Short mmCIF file of C-alpha atoms and ligand atoms in Angstrom, two decimals:
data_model
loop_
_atom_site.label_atom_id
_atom_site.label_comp_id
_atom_site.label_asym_id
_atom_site.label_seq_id
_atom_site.Cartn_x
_atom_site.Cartn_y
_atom_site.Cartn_z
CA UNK A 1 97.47 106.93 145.36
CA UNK A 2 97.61 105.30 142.11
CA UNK A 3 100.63 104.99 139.64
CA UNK A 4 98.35 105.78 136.67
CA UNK A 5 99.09 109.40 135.35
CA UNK A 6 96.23 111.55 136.30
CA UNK A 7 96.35 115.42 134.29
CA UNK A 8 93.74 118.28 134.13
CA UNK A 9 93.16 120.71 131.52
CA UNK A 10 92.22 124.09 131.94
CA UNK A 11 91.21 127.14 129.87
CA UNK A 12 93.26 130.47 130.46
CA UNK A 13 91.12 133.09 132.30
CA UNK A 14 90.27 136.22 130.53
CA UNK A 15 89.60 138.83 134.00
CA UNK A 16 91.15 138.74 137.26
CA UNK A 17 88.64 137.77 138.98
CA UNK A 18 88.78 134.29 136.67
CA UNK A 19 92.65 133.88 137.44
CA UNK A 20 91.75 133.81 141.32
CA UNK A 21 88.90 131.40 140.74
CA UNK A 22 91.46 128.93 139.14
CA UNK A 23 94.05 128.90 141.58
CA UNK A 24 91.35 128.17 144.23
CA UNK A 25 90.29 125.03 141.43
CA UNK A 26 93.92 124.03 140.89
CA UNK A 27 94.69 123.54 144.55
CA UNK A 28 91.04 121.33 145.02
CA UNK A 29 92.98 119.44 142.43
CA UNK A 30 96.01 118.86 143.83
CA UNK A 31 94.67 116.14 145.91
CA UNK A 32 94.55 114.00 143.11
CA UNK A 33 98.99 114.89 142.72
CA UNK A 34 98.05 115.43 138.98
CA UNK A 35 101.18 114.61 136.60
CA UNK A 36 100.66 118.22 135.15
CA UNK A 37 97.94 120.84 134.11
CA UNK A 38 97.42 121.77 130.79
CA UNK A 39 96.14 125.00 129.46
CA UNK A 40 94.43 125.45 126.47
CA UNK A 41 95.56 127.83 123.37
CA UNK A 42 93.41 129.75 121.21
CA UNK A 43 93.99 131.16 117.74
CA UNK A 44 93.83 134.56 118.83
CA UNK A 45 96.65 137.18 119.74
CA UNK A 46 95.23 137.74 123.23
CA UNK A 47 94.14 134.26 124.46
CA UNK A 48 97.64 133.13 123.91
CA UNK A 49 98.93 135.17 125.92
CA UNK A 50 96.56 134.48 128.81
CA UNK A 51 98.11 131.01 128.36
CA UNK A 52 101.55 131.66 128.69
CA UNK A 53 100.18 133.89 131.55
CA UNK A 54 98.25 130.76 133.33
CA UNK A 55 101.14 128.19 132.41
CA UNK A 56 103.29 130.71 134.70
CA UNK A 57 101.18 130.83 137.50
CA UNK A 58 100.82 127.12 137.34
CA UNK A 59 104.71 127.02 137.54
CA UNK A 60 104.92 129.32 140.14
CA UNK A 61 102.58 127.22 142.40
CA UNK A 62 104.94 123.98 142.14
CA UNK A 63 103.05 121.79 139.95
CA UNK A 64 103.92 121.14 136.49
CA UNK A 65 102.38 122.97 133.60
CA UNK A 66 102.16 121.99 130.07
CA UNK A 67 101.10 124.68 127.29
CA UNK A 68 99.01 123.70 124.23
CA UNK A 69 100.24 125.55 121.65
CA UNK A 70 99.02 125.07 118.10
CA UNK A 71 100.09 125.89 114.76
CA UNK A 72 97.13 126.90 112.47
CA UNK A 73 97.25 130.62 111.16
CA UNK A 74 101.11 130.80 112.68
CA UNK A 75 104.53 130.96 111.05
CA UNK A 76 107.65 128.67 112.20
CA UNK A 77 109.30 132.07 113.63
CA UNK A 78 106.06 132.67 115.73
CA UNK A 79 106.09 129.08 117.14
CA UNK A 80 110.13 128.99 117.52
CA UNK A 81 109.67 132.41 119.77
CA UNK A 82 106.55 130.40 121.71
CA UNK A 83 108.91 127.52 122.32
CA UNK A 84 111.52 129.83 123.05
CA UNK A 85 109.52 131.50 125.99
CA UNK A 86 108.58 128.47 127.51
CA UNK A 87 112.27 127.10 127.47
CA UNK A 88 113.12 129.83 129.29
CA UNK A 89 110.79 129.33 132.09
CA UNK A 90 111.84 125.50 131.77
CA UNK A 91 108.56 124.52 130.70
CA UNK A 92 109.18 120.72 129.85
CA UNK A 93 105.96 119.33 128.85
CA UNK A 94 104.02 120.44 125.35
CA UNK A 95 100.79 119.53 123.93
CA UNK A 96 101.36 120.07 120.75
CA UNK A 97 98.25 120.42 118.12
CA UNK A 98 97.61 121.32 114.99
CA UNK A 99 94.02 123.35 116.02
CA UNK A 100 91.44 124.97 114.54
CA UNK A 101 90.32 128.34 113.15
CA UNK A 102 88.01 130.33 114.95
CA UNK A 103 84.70 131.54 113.83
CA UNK A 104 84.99 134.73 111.89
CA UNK A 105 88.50 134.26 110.84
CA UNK A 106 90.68 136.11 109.02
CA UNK A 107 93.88 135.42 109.99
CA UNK A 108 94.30 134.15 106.03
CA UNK A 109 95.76 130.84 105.12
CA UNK A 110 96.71 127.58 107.22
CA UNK A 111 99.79 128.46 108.58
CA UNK A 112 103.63 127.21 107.75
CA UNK A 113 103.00 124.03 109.95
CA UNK A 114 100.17 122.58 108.10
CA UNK A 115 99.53 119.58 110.47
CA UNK A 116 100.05 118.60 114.03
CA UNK A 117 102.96 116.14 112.53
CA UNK A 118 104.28 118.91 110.82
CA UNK A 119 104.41 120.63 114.14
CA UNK A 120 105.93 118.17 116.12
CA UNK A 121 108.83 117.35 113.47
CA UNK A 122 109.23 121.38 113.91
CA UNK A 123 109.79 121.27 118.22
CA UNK A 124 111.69 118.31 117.87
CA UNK A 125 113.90 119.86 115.22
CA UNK A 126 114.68 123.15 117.48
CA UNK A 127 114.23 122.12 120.84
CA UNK A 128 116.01 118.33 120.46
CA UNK A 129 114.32 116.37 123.51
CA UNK A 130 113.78 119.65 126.08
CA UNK A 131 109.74 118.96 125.53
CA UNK A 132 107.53 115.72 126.43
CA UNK A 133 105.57 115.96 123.35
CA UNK A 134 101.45 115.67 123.85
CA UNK A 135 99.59 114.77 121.02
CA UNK A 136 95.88 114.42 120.31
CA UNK A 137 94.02 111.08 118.94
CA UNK A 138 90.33 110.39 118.57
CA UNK A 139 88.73 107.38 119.43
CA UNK A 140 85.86 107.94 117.46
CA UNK A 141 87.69 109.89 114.34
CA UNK A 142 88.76 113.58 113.53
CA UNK A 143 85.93 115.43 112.17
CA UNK A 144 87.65 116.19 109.02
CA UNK A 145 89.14 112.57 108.76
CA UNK A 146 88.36 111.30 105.22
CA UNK A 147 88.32 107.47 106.31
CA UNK A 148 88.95 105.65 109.86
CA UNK A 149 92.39 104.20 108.39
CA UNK A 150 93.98 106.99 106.84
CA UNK A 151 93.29 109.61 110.38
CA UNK A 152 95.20 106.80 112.37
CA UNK A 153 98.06 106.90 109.69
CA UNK A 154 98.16 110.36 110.36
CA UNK A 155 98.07 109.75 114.28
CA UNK A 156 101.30 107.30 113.34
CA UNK A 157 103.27 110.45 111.42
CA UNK A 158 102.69 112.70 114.66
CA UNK A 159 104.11 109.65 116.88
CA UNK A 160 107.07 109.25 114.36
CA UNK A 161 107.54 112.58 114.25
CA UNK A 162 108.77 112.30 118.18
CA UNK A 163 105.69 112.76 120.12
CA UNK A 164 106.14 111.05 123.87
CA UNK A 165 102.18 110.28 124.51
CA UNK A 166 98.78 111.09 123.32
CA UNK A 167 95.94 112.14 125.21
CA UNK A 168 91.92 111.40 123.73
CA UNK A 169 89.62 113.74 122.40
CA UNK A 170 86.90 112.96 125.04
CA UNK A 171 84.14 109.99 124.52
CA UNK A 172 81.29 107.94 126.34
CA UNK A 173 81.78 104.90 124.33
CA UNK A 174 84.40 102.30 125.64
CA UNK A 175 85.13 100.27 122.98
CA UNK A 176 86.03 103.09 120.84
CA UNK A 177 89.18 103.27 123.19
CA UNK A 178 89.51 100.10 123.23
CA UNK A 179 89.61 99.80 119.81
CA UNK A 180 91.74 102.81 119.39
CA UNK A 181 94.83 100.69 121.24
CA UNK A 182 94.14 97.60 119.18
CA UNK A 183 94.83 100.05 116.24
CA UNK A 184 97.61 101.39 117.38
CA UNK A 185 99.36 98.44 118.66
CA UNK A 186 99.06 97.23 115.05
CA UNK A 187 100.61 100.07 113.81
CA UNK A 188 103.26 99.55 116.23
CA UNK A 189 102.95 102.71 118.05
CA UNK A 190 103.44 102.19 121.90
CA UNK A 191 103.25 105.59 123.36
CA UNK A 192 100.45 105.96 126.12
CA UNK A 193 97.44 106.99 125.28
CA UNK A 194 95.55 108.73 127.77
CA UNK A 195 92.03 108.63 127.76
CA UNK A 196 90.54 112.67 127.89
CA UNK A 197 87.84 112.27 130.44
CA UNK A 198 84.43 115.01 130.19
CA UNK A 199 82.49 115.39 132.94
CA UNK A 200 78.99 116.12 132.11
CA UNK A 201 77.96 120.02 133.43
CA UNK A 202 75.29 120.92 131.11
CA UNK A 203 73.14 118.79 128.02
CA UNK A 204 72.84 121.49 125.72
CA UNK A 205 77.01 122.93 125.71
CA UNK A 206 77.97 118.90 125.62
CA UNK A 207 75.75 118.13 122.53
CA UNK A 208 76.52 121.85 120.84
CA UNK A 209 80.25 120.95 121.61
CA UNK A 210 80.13 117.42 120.66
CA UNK A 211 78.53 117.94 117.39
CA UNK A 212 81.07 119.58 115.97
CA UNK A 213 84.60 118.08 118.35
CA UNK A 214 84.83 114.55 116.75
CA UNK A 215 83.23 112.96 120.10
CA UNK A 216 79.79 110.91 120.09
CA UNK A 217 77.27 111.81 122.87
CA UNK A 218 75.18 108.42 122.40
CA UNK A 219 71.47 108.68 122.11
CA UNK A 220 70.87 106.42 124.98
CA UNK A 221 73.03 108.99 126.98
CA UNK A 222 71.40 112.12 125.36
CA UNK A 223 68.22 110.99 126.21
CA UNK A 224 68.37 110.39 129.91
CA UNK A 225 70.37 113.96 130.20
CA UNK A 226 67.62 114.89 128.35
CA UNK A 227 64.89 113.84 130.32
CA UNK A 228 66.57 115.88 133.44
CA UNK A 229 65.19 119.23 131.93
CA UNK A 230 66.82 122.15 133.93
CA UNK A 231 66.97 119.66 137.16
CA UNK A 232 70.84 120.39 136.58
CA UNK A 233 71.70 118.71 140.35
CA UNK A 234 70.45 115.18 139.16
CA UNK A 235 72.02 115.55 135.66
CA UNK A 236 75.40 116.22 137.11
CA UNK A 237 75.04 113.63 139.34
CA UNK A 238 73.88 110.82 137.18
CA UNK A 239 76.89 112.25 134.65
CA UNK A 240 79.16 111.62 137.58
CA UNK A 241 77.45 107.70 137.59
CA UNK A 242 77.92 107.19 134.08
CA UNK A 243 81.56 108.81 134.07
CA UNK A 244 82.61 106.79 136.98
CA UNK A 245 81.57 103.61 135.56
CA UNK A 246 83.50 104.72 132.20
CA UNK A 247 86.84 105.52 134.07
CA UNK A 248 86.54 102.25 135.78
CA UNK A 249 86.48 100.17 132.46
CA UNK A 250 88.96 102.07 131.43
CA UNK A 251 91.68 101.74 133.81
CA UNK A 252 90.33 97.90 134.45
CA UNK A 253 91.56 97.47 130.84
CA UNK A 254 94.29 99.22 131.01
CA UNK A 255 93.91 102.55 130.08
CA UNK A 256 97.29 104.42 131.38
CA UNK A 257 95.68 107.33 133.34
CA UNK A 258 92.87 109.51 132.79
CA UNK A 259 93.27 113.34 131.61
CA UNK A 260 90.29 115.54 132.75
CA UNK A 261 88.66 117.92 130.63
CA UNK A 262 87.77 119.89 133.72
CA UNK A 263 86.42 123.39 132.09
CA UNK A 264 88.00 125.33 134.76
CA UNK A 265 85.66 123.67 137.86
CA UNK A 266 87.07 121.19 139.80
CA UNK A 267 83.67 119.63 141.22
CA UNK A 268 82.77 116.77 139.09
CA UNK A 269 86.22 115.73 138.30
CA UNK A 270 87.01 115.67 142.08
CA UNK A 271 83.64 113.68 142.28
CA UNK A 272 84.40 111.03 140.04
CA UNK A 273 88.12 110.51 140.86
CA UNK A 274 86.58 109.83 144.79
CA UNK A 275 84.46 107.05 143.44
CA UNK A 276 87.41 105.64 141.40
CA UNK A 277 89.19 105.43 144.77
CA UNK A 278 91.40 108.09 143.60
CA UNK A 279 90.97 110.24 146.48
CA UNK A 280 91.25 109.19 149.60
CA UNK A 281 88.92 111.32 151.76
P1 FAD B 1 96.08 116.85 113.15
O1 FAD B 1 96.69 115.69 113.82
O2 FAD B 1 96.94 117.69 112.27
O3 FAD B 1 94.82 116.30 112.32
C1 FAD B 1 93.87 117.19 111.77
C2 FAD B 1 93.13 116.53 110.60
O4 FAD B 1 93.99 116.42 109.47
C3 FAD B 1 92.64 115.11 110.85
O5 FAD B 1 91.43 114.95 110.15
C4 FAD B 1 93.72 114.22 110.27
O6 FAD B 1 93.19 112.98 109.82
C5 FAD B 1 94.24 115.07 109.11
N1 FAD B 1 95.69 114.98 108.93
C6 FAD B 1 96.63 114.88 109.90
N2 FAD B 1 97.87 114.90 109.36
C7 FAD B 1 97.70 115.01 108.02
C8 FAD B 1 98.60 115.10 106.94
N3 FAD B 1 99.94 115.04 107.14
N4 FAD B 1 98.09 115.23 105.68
C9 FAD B 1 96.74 115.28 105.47
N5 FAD B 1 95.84 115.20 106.49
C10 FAD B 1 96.32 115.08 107.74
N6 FAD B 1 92.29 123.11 119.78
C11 FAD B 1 92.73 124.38 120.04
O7 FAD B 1 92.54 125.26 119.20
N7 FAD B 1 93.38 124.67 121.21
C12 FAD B 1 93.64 123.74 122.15
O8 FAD B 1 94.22 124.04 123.19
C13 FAD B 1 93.20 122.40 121.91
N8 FAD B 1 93.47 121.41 122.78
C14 FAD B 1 93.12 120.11 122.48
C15 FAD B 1 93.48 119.08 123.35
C16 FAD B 1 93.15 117.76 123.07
C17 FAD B 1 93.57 116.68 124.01
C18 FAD B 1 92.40 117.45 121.89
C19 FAD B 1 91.99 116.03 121.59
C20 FAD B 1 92.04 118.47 121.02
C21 FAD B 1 92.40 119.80 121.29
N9 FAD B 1 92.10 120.85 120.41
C22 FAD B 1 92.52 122.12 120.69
C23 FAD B 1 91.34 120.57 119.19
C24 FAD B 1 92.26 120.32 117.98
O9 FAD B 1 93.07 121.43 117.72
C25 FAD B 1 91.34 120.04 116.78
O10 FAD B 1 90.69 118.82 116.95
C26 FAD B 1 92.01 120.15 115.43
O11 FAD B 1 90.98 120.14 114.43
C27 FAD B 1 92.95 119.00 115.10
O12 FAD B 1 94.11 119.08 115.80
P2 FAD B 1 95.16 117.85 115.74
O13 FAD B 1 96.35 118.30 116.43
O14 FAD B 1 94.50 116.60 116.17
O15 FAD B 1 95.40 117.85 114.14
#
């Protein structure tokens, strides 16, 4: 097995029958010894509590869990009794964003925390060093960035601010990474930064979801998807080609580990971690 830090995200389940689905998808995973498994936070009431819920059963099962937990539309006391919880449970690890509002939503103004640094400086303020702090970064720009320079100052604040390592919104273009680091080794900030890894399930989510995520589905990409039609055996297949080759440039120049957007299936990833050489079966 490798030494680079392998980690896969999942979304918490909303029925039962969900929850038992995902433990059979965590322990496919576990072949790969990921660092930890993260599970995503909504803005709403319910959904966060379905990830405290899932972080538990992660827990529970041995491996290491590590809560998203974001600050829009939230006040310090609300994130302080969040942090709180997962002290208790001696939750160590914390991917800590700044998020964004829902569709239809009326849960008023920003929030106390206004930014993901903002958030950070907060859990490093109450909790001292209890958390390794996750932060996000994107390769190819926050949607809302108003220039290339000024959203990688901002990425500087949230590492100043204490976080330990940053993982990638996800991407299909290498350089952009690559170019990323260069960035950020200028800025002098050395954390890793993990490249966030999407395997490709379906055309039309991936360009819906793109569109709108800060991530780039190239047109020389969208167009061979495209071409597949509802032949959704070869597209996943030739999206486990192209992902495989993008892993492999990655780590070959030095990319620290790979963090798997794995929308709560554990084929693909599992798939393109065996043609890295990552599993050995
Ligand atoms: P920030 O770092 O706060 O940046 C947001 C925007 O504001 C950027 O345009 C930035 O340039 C700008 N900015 C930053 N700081 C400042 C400042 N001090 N002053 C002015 N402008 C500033 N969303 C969820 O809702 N739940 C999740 O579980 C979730 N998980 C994610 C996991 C990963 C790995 C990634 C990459 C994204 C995830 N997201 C999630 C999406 C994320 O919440 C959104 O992309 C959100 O819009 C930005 O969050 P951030 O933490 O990057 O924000």
């Amino acid at each position: 097995m490798t030494s680079k830090i392998i980690s896969c995200e999942f979304f918490p389940p909303r029925t039962e029958q969900g929850v038992q689905k995902l433990g059979k998808i965590r322990e496919q995973l576990q072949i790969l010894q990921p660092a930890y498994f993260s599970v995503t936070f909504g803005a709403g009431g319910s959904t966060q509590e379905k990830t405290f819920e899932t972080v538990l059963d992660i827990q529970q099962s041995g491996a290491e869990a590590a809560p998203h937990l974001s600050c829009i539309g939230s006040t310090k006391e609300n994130v302080l009794k969040l942090l709180q919880d997962y002290q208790a449970h001696d939750i160590r690890r914390i991917v800590a964003l700044r998020g964004d509002k829902p569709s239809g939503w009326s849960g008023g103004e920003v929030g106390e925390l206004r930014y993901a640094n903002e958030l950070v400086e907060f859990i490093r303020a109450k909790t001292g060093s209890h958390f390794h702090i996750e932060v996000a970064v994107y390769p190819e720009f926050h949607p809302q960035a108003h220039s290339a320079k000024e959203d990688l100052d901002y990425f500087k604040q949230k590492v100043e601010a204490g976080a330990n390592s940053a993982i990638t919104q996800y991407f299909y273009n290498a350089d952009a990474y690559f170019r990323l680091i260069d960035s950020c080794a200028e800025r002098g900030i050395d954390i890793p930064i993990v490249p966030g890894i999407m395997p490709i399930a379906n055309f039309e989510q991936l360009v819906r979801f793109s569109d709108t995520c800060g991530a780039e589905v190239p047109r020389w990409l969208r167009w061979r998807l495209k071409d597949f039609g509802d032949d959704k055996e070869s597209l996943q297949a030739f999206g486990v080609d192209v992902l495989t080759n993008l892993c492999e440039r990655l780590l070959a120049g030095g990319a620290p580990g790979l963090h798997f957007y794995t929308l709560n299936q554990s084929r693909l990833t599992l798939e393109i971690t065996k043609g890295l050489g990552l599993v050995k079966t």
